[in-house]
mmCIF file of N, CA, C and O in Angstrom:
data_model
loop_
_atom_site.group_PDB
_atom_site.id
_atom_site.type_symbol
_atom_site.label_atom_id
_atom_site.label_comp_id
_atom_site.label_asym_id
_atom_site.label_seq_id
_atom_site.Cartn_x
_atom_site.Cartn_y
_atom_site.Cartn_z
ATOM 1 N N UNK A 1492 -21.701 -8.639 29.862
ATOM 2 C CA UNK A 1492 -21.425 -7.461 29.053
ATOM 3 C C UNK A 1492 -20.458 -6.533 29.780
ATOM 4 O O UNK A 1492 -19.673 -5.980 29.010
ATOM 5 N N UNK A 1493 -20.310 -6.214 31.106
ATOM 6 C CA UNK A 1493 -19.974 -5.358 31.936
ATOM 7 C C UNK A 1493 -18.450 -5.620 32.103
ATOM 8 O O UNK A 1493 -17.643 -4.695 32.198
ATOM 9 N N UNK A 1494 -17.990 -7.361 32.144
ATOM 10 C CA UNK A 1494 -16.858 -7.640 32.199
ATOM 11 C C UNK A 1494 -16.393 -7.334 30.692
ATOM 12 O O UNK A 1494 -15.292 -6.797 30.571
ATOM 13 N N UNK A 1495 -17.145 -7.632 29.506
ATOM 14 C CA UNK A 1495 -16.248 -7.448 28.447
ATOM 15 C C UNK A 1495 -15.763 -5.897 28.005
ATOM 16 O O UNK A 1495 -14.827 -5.510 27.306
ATOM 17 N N UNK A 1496 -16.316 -5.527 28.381
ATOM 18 C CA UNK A 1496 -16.578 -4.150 28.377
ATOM 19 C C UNK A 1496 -15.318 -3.923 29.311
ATOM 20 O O UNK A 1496 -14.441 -3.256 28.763
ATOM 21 N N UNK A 1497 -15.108 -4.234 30.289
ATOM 22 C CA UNK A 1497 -13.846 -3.416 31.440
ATOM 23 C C UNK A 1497 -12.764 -4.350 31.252
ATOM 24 O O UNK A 1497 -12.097 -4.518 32.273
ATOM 25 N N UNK A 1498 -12.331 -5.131 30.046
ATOM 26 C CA UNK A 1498 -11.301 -6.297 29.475
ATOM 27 C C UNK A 1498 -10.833 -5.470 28.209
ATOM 28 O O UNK A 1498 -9.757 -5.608 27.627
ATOM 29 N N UNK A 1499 -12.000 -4.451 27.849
ATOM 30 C CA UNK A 1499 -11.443 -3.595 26.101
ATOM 31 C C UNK A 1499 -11.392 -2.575 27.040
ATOM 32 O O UNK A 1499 -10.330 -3.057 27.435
ATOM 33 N N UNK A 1500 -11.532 -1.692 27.709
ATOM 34 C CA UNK A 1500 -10.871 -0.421 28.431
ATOM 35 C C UNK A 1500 -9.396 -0.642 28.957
ATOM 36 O O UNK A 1500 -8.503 0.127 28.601
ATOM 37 N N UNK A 1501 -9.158 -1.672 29.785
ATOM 38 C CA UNK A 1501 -7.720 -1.815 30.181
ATOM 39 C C UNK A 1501 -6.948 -2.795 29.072
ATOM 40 O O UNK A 1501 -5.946 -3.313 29.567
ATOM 41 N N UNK A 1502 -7.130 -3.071 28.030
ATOM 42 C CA UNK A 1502 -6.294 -3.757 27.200
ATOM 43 C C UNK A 1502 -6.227 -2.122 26.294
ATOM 44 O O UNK A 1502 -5.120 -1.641 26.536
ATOM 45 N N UNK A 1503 -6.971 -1.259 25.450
ATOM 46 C CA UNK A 1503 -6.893 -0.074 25.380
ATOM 47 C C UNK A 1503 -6.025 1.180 26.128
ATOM 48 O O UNK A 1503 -5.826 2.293 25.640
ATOM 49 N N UNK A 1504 -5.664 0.791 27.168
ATOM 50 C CA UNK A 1504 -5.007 1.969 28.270
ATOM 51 C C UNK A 1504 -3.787 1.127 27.697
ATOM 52 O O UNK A 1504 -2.915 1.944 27.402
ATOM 53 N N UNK A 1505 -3.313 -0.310 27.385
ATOM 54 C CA UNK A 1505 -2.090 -0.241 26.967
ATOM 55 C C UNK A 1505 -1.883 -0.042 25.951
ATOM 56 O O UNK A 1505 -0.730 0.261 25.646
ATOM 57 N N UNK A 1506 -2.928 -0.121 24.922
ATOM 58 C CA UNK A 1506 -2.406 0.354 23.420
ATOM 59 C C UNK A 1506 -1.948 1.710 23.062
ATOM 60 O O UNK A 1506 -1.002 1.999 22.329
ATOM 61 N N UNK A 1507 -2.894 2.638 23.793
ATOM 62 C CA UNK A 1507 -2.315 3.955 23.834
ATOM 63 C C UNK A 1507 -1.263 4.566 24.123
ATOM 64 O O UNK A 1507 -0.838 5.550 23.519
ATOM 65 N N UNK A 1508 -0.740 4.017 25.102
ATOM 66 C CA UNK A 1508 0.580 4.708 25.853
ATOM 67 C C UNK A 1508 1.879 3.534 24.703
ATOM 68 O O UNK A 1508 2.942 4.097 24.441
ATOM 69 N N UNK A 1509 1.708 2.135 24.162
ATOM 70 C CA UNK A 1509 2.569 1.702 23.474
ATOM 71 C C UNK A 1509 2.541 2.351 21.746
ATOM 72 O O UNK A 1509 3.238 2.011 20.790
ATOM 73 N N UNK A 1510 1.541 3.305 21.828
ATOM 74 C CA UNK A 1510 1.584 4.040 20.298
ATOM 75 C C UNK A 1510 2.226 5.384 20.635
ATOM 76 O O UNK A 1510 2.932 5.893 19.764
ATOM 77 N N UNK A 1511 2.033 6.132 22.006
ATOM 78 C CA UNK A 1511 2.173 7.228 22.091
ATOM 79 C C UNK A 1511 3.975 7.524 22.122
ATOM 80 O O UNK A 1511 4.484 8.643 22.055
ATOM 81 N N UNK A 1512 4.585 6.465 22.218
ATOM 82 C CA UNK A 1512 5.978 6.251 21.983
ATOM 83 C C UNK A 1512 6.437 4.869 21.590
ATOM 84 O O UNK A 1512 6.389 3.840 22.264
ATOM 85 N N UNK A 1513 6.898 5.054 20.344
ATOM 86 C CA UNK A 1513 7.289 3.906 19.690
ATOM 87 C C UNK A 1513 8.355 3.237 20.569
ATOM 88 O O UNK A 1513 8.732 3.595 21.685
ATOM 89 N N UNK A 1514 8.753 2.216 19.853
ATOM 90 C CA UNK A 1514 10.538 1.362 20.278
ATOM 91 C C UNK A 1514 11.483 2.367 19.630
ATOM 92 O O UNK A 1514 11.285 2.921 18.549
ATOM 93 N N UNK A 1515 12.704 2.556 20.558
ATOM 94 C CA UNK A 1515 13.838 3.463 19.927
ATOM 95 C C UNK A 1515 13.937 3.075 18.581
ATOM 96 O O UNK A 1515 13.315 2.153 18.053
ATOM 97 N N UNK A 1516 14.702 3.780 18.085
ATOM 98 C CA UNK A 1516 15.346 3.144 16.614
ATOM 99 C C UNK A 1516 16.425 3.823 16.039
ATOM 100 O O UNK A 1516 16.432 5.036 15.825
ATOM 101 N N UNK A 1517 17.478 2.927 15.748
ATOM 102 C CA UNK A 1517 18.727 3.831 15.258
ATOM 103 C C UNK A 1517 18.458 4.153 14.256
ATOM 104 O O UNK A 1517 17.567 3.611 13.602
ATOM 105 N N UNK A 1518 19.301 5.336 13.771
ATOM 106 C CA UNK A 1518 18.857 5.694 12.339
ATOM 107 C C UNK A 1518 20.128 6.632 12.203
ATOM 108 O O UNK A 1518 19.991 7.618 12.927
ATOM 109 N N UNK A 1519 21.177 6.632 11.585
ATOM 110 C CA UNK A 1519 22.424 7.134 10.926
ATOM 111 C C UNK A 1519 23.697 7.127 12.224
ATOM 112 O O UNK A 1519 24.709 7.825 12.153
ATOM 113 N N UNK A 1520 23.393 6.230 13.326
ATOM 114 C CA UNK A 1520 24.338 6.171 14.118
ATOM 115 C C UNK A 1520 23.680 7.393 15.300
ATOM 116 O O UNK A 1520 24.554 7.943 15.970
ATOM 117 N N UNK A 1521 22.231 7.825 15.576
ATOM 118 C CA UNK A 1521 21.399 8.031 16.102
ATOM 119 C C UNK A 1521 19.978 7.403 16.668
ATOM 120 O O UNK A 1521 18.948 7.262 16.009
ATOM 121 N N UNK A 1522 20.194 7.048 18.121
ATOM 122 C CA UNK A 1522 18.633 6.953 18.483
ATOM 123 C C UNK A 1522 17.801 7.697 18.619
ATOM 124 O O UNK A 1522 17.771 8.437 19.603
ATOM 125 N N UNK A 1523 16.788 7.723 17.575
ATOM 126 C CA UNK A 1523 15.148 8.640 18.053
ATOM 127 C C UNK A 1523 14.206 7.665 18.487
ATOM 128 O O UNK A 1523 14.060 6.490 18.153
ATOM 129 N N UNK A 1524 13.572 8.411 19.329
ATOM 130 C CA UNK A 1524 11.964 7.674 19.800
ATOM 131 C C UNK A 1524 10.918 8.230 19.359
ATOM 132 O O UNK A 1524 10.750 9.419 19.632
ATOM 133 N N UNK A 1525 9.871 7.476 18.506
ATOM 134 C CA UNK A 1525 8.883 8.337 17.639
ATOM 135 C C UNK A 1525 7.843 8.856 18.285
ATOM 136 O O UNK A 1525 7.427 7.855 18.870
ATOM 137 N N UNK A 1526 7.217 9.626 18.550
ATOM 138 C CA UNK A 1526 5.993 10.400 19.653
ATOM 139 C C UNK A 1526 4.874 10.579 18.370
ATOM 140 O O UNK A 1526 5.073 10.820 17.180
ATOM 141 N N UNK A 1527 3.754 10.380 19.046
ATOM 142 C CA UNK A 1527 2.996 10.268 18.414
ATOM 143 C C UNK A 1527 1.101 10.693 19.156
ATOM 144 O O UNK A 1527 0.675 9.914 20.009
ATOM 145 N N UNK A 1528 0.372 11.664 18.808
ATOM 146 C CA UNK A 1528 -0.849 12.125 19.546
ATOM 147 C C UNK A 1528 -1.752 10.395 19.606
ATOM 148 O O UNK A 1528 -1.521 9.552 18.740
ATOM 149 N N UNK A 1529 -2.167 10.289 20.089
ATOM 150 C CA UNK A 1529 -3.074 8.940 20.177
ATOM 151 C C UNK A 1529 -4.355 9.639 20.746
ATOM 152 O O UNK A 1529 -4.435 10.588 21.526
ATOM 153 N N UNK A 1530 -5.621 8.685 19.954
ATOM 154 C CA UNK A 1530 -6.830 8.858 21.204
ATOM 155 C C UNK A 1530 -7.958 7.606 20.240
ATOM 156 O O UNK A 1530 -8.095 7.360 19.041
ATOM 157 N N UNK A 1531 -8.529 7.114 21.387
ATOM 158 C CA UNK A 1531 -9.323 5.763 20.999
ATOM 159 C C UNK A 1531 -11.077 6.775 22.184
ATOM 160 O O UNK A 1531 -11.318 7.509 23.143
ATOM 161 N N UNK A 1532 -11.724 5.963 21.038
ATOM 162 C CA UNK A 1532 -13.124 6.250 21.532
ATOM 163 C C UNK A 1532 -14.262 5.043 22.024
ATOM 164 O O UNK A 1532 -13.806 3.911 21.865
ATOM 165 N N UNK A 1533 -15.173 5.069 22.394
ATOM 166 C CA UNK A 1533 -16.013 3.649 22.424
ATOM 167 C C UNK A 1533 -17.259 3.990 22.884
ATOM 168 O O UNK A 1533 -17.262 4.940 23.667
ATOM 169 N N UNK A 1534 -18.279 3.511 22.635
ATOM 170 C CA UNK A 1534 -19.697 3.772 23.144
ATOM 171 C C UNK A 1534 -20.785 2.346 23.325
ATOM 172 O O UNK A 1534 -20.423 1.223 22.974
ATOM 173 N N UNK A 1535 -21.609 2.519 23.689
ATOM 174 C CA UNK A 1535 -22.715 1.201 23.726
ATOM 175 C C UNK A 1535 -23.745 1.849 23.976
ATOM 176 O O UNK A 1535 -23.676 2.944 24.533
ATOM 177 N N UNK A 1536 -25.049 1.224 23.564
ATOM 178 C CA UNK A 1536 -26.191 1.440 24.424
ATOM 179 C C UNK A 1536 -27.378 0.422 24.312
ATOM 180 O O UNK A 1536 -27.413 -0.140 23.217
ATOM 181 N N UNK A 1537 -28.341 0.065 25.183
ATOM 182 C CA UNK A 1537 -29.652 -0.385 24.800
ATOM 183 C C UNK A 1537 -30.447 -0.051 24.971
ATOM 184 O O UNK A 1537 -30.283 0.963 25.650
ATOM 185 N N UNK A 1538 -31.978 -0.323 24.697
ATOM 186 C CA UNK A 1538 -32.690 0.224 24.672
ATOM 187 C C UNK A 1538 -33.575 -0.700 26.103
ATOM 188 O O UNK A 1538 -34.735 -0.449 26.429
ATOM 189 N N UNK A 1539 -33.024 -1.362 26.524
ATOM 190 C CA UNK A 1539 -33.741 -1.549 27.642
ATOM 191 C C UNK A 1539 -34.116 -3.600 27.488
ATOM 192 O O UNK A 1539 -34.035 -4.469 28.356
ATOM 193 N N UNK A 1540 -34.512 -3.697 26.004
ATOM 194 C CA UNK A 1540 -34.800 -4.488 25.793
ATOM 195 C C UNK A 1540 -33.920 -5.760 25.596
ATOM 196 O O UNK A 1540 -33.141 -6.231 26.425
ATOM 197 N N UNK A 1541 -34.314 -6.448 23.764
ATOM 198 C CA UNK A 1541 -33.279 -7.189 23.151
ATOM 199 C C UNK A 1541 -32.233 -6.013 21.773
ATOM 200 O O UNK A 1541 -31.840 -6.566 20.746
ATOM 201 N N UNK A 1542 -32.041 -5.018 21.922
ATOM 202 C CA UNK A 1542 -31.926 -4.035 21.025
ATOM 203 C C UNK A 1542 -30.601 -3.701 21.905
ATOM 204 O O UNK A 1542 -30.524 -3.333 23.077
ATOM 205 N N UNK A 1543 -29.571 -3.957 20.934
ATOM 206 C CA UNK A 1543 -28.481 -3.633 22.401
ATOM 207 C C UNK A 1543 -27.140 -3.565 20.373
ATOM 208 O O UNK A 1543 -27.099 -4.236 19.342
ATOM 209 N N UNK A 1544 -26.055 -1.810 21.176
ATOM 210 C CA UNK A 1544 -25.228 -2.368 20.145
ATOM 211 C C UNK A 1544 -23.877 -1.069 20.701
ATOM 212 O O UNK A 1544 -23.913 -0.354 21.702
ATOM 213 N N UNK A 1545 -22.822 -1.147 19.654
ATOM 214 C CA UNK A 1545 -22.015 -0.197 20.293
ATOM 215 C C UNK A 1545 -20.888 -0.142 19.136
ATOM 216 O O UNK A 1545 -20.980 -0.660 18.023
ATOM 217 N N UNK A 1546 -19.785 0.615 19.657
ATOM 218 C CA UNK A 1546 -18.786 0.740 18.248
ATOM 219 C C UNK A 1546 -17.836 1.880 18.749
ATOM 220 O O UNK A 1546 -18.213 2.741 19.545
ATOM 221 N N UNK A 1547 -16.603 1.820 18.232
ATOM 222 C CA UNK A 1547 -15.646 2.580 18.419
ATOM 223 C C UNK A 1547 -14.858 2.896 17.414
ATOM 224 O O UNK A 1547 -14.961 2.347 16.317
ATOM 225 N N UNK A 1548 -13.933 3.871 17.697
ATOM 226 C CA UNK A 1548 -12.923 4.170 16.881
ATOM 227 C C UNK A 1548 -11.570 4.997 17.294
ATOM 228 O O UNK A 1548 -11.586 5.524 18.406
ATOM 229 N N UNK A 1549 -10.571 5.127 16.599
ATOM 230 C CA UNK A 1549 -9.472 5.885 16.923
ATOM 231 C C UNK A 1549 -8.544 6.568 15.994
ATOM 232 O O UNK A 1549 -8.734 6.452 14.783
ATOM 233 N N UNK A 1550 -7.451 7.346 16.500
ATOM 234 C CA UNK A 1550 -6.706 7.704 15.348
ATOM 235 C C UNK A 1550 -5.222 7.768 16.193
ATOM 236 O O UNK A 1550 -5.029 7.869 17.405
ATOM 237 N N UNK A 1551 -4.341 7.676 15.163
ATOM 238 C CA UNK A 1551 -2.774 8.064 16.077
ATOM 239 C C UNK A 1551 -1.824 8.735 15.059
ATOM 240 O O UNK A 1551 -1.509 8.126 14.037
ATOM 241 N N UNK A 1552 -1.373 9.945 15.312
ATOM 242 C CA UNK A 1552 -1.086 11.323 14.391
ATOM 243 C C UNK A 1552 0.749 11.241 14.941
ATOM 244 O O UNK A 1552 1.025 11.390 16.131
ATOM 245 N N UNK A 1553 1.700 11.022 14.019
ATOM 246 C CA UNK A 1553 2.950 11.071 13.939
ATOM 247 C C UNK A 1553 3.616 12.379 14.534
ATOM 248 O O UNK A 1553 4.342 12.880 13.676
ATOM 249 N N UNK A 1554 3.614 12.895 15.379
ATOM 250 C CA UNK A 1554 4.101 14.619 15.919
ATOM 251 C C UNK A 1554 5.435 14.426 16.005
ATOM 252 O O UNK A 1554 5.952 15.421 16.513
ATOM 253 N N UNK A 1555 6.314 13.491 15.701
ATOM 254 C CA UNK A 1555 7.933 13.930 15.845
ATOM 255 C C UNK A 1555 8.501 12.913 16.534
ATOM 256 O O UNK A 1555 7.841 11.959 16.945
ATOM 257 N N UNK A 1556 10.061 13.073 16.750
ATOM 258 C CA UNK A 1556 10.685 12.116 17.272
ATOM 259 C C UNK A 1556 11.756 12.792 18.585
ATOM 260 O O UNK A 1556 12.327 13.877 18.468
ATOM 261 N N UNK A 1557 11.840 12.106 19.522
ATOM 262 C CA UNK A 1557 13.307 12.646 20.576
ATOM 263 C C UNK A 1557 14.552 11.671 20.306
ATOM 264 O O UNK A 1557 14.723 10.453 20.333
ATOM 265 N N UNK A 1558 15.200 12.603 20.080
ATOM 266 C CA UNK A 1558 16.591 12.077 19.518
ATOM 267 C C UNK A 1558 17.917 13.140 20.226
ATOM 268 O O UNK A 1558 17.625 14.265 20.631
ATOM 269 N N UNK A 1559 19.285 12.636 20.297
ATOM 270 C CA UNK A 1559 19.685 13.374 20.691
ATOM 271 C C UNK A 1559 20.639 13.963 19.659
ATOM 272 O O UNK A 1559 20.883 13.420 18.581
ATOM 273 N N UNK A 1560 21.301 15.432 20.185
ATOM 274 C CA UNK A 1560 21.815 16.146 19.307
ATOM 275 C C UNK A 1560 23.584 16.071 19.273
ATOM 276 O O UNK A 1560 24.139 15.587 20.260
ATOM 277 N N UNK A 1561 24.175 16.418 18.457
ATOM 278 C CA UNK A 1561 26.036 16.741 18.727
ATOM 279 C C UNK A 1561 26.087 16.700 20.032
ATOM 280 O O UNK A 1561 26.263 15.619 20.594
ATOM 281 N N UNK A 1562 25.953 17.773 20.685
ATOM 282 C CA UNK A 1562 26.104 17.992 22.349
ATOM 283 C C UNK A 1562 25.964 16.689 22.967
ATOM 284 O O UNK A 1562 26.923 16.462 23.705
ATOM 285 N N UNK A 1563 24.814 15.424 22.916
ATOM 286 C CA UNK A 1563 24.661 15.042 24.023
ATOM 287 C C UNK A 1563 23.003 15.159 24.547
ATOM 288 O O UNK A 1563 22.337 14.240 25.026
ATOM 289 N N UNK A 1564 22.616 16.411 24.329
ATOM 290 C CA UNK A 1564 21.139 16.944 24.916
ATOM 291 C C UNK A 1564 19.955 15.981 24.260
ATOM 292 O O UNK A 1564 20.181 15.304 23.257
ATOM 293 N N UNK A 1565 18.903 15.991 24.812
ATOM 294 C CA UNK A 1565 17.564 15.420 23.996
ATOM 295 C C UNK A 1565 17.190 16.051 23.660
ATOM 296 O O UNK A 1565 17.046 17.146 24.205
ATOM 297 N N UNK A 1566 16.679 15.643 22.197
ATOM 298 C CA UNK A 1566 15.797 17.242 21.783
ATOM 299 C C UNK A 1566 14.761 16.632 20.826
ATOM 300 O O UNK A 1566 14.934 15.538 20.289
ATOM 301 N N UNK A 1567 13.335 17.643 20.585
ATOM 302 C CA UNK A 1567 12.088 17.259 20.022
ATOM 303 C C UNK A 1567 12.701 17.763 18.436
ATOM 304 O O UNK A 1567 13.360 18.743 18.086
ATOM 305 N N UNK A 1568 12.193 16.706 17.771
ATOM 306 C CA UNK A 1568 12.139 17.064 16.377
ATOM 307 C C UNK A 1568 10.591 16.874 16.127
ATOM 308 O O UNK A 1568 10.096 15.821 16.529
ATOM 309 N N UNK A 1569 9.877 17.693 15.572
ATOM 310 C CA UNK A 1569 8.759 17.940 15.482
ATOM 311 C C UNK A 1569 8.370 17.212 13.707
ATOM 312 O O UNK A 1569 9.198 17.061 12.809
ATOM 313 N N UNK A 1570 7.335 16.978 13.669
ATOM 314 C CA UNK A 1570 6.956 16.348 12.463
ATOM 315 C C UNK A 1570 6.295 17.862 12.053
ATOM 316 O O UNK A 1570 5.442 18.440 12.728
ATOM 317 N N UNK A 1571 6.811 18.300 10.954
ATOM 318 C CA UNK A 1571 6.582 20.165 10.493
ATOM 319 C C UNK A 1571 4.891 19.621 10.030
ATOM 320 O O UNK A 1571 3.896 20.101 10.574
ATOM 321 N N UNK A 1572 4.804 18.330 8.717
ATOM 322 C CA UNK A 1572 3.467 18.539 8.653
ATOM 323 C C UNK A 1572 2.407 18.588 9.363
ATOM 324 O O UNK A 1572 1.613 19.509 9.558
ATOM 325 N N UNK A 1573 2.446 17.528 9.738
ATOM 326 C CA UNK A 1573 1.606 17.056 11.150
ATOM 327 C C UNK A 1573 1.349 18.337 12.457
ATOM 328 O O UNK A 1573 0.331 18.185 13.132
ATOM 329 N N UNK A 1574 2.081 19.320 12.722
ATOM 330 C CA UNK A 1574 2.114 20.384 13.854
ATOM 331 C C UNK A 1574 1.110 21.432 12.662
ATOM 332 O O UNK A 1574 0.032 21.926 12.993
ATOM 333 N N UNK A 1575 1.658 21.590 11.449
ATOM 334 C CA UNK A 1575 1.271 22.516 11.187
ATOM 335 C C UNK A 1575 -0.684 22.285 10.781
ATOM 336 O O UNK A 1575 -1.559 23.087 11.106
ATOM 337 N N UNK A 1576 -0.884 21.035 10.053
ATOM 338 C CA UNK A 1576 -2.277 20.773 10.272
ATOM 339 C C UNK A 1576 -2.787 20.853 11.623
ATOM 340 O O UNK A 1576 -3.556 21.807 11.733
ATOM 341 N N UNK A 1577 -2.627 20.159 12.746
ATOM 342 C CA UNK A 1577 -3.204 20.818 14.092
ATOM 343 C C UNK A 1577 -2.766 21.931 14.477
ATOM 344 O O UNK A 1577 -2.926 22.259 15.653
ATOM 345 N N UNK A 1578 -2.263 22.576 13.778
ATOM 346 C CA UNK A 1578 -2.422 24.295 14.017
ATOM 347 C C UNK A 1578 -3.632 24.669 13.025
ATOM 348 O O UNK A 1578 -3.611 25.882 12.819
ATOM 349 N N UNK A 1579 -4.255 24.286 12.620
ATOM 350 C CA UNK A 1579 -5.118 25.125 11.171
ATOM 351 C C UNK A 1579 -6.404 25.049 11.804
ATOM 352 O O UNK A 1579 -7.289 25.598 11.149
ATOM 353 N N UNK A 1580 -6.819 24.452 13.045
ATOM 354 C CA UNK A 1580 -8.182 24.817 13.942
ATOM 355 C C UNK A 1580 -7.602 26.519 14.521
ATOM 356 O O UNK A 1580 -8.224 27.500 14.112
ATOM 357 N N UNK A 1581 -6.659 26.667 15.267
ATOM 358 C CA UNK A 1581 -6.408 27.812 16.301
ATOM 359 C C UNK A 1581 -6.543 28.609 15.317
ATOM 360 O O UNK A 1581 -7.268 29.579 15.535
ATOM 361 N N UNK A 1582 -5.748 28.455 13.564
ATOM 362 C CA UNK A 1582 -5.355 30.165 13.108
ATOM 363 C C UNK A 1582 -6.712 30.411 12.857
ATOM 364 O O UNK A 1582 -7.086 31.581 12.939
ATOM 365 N N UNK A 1583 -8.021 29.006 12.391
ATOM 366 C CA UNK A 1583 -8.967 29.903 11.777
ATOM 367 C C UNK A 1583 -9.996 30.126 12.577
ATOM 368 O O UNK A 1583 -11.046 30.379 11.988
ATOM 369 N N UNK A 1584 -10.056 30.101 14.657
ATOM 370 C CA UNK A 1584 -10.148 30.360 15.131
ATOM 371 C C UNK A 1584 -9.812 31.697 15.453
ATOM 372 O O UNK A 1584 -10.703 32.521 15.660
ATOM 373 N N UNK A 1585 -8.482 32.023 15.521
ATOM 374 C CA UNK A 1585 -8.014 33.649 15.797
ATOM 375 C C UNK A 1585 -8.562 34.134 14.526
ATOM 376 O O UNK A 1585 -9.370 34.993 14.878
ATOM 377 N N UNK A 1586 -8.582 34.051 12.937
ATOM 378 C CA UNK A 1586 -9.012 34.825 12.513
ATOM 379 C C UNK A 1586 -10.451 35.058 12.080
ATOM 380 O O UNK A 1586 -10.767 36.032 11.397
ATOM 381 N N UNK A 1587 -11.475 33.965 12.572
ATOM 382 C CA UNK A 1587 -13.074 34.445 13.191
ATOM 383 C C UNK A 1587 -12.909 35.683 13.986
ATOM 384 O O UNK A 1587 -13.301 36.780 13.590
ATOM 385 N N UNK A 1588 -12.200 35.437 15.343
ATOM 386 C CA UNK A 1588 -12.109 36.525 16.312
ATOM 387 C C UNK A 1588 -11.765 37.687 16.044
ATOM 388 O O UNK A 1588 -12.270 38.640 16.638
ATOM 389 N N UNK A 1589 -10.700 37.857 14.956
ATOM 390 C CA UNK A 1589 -10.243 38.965 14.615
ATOM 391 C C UNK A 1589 -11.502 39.648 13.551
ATOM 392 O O UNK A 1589 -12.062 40.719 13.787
ATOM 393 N N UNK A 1590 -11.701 39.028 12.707
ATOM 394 C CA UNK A 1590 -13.326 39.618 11.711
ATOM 395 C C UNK A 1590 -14.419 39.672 12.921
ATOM 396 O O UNK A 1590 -15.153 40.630 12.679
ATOM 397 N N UNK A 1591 -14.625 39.341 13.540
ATOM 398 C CA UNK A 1591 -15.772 39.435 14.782
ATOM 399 C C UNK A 1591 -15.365 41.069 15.042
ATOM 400 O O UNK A 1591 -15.955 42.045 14.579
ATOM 401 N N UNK A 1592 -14.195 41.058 15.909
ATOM 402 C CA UNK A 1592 -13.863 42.525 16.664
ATOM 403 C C UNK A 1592 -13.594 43.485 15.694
ATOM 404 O O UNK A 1592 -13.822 44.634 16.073
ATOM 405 N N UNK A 1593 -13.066 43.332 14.252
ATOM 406 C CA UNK A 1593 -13.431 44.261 12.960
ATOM 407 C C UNK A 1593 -14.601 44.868 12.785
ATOM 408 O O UNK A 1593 -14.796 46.082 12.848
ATOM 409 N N UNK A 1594 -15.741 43.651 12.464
ATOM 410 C CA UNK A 1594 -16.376 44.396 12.294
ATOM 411 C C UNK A 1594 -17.561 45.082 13.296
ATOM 412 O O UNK A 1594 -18.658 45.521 12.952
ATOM 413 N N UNK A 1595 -16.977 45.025 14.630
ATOM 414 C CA UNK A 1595 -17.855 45.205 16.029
ATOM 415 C C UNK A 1595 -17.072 46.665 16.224
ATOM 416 O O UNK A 1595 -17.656 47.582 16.802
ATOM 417 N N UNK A 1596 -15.827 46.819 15.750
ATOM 418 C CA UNK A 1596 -15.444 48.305 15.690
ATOM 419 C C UNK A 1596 -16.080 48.802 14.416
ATOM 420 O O UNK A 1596 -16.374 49.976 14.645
ATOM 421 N N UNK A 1597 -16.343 48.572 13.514
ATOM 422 C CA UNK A 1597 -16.827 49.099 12.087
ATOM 423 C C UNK A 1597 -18.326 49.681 12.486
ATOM 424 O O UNK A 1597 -18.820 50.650 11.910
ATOM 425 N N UNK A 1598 -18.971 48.964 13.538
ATOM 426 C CA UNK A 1598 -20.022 49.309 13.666
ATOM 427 C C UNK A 1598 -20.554 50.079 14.636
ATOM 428 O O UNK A 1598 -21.753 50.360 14.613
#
């Protein structure tokens, strides 16, 4: 169990880093490289006995591409949807905080 187990962790350490940047790709007489958030999960357990089980999962979120510009320079093109959904934990984070300290002055 112990070996199969440490054969899906390091075959995993390469899937991640080969999602977290795609293969270049031309696209209008431009190369971009696609970037992308990655994260893989995994668990097991038994109970000591014959009761033994486990399961994983993952996701990989499109955040933009590096491509270069007129100039010459590299530059991030950001995927607008994708940034702006992982922004929608922080705003409704700051605005808990902000109704918290409202109404802690109100009172």
């Amino acid at each position: 169990m112990s070996d199969d187990f440490s054969a899906l962790v390091e075959a995993f350490k390469k899937v991640g880093v080969s999602r977290a940047y795609g293969p270049p790709l031309q696209i209008g007489g431009e190369e971009l490289i696609p970037v992308a958030l990655v994260s893989f999960g995994f668990g097991g357990g038994s109970d000591g006995g014959h009761a033994a089980g486990g399961g994983g999962g993952g996701f990989v979120l499109p955040v933009g591409v590096y491509g270069h510009n007129a100039g010459g320079r590299v530059t991030f093109q950001p995927n607008t949807v994708v940034v702006l959904a992982m922004l929608l934990p922080l705003v409704a984070a700051a605005g808990l905080s902000i109704r918290g300290v409202v109404r802690a002055l109100r009172a």
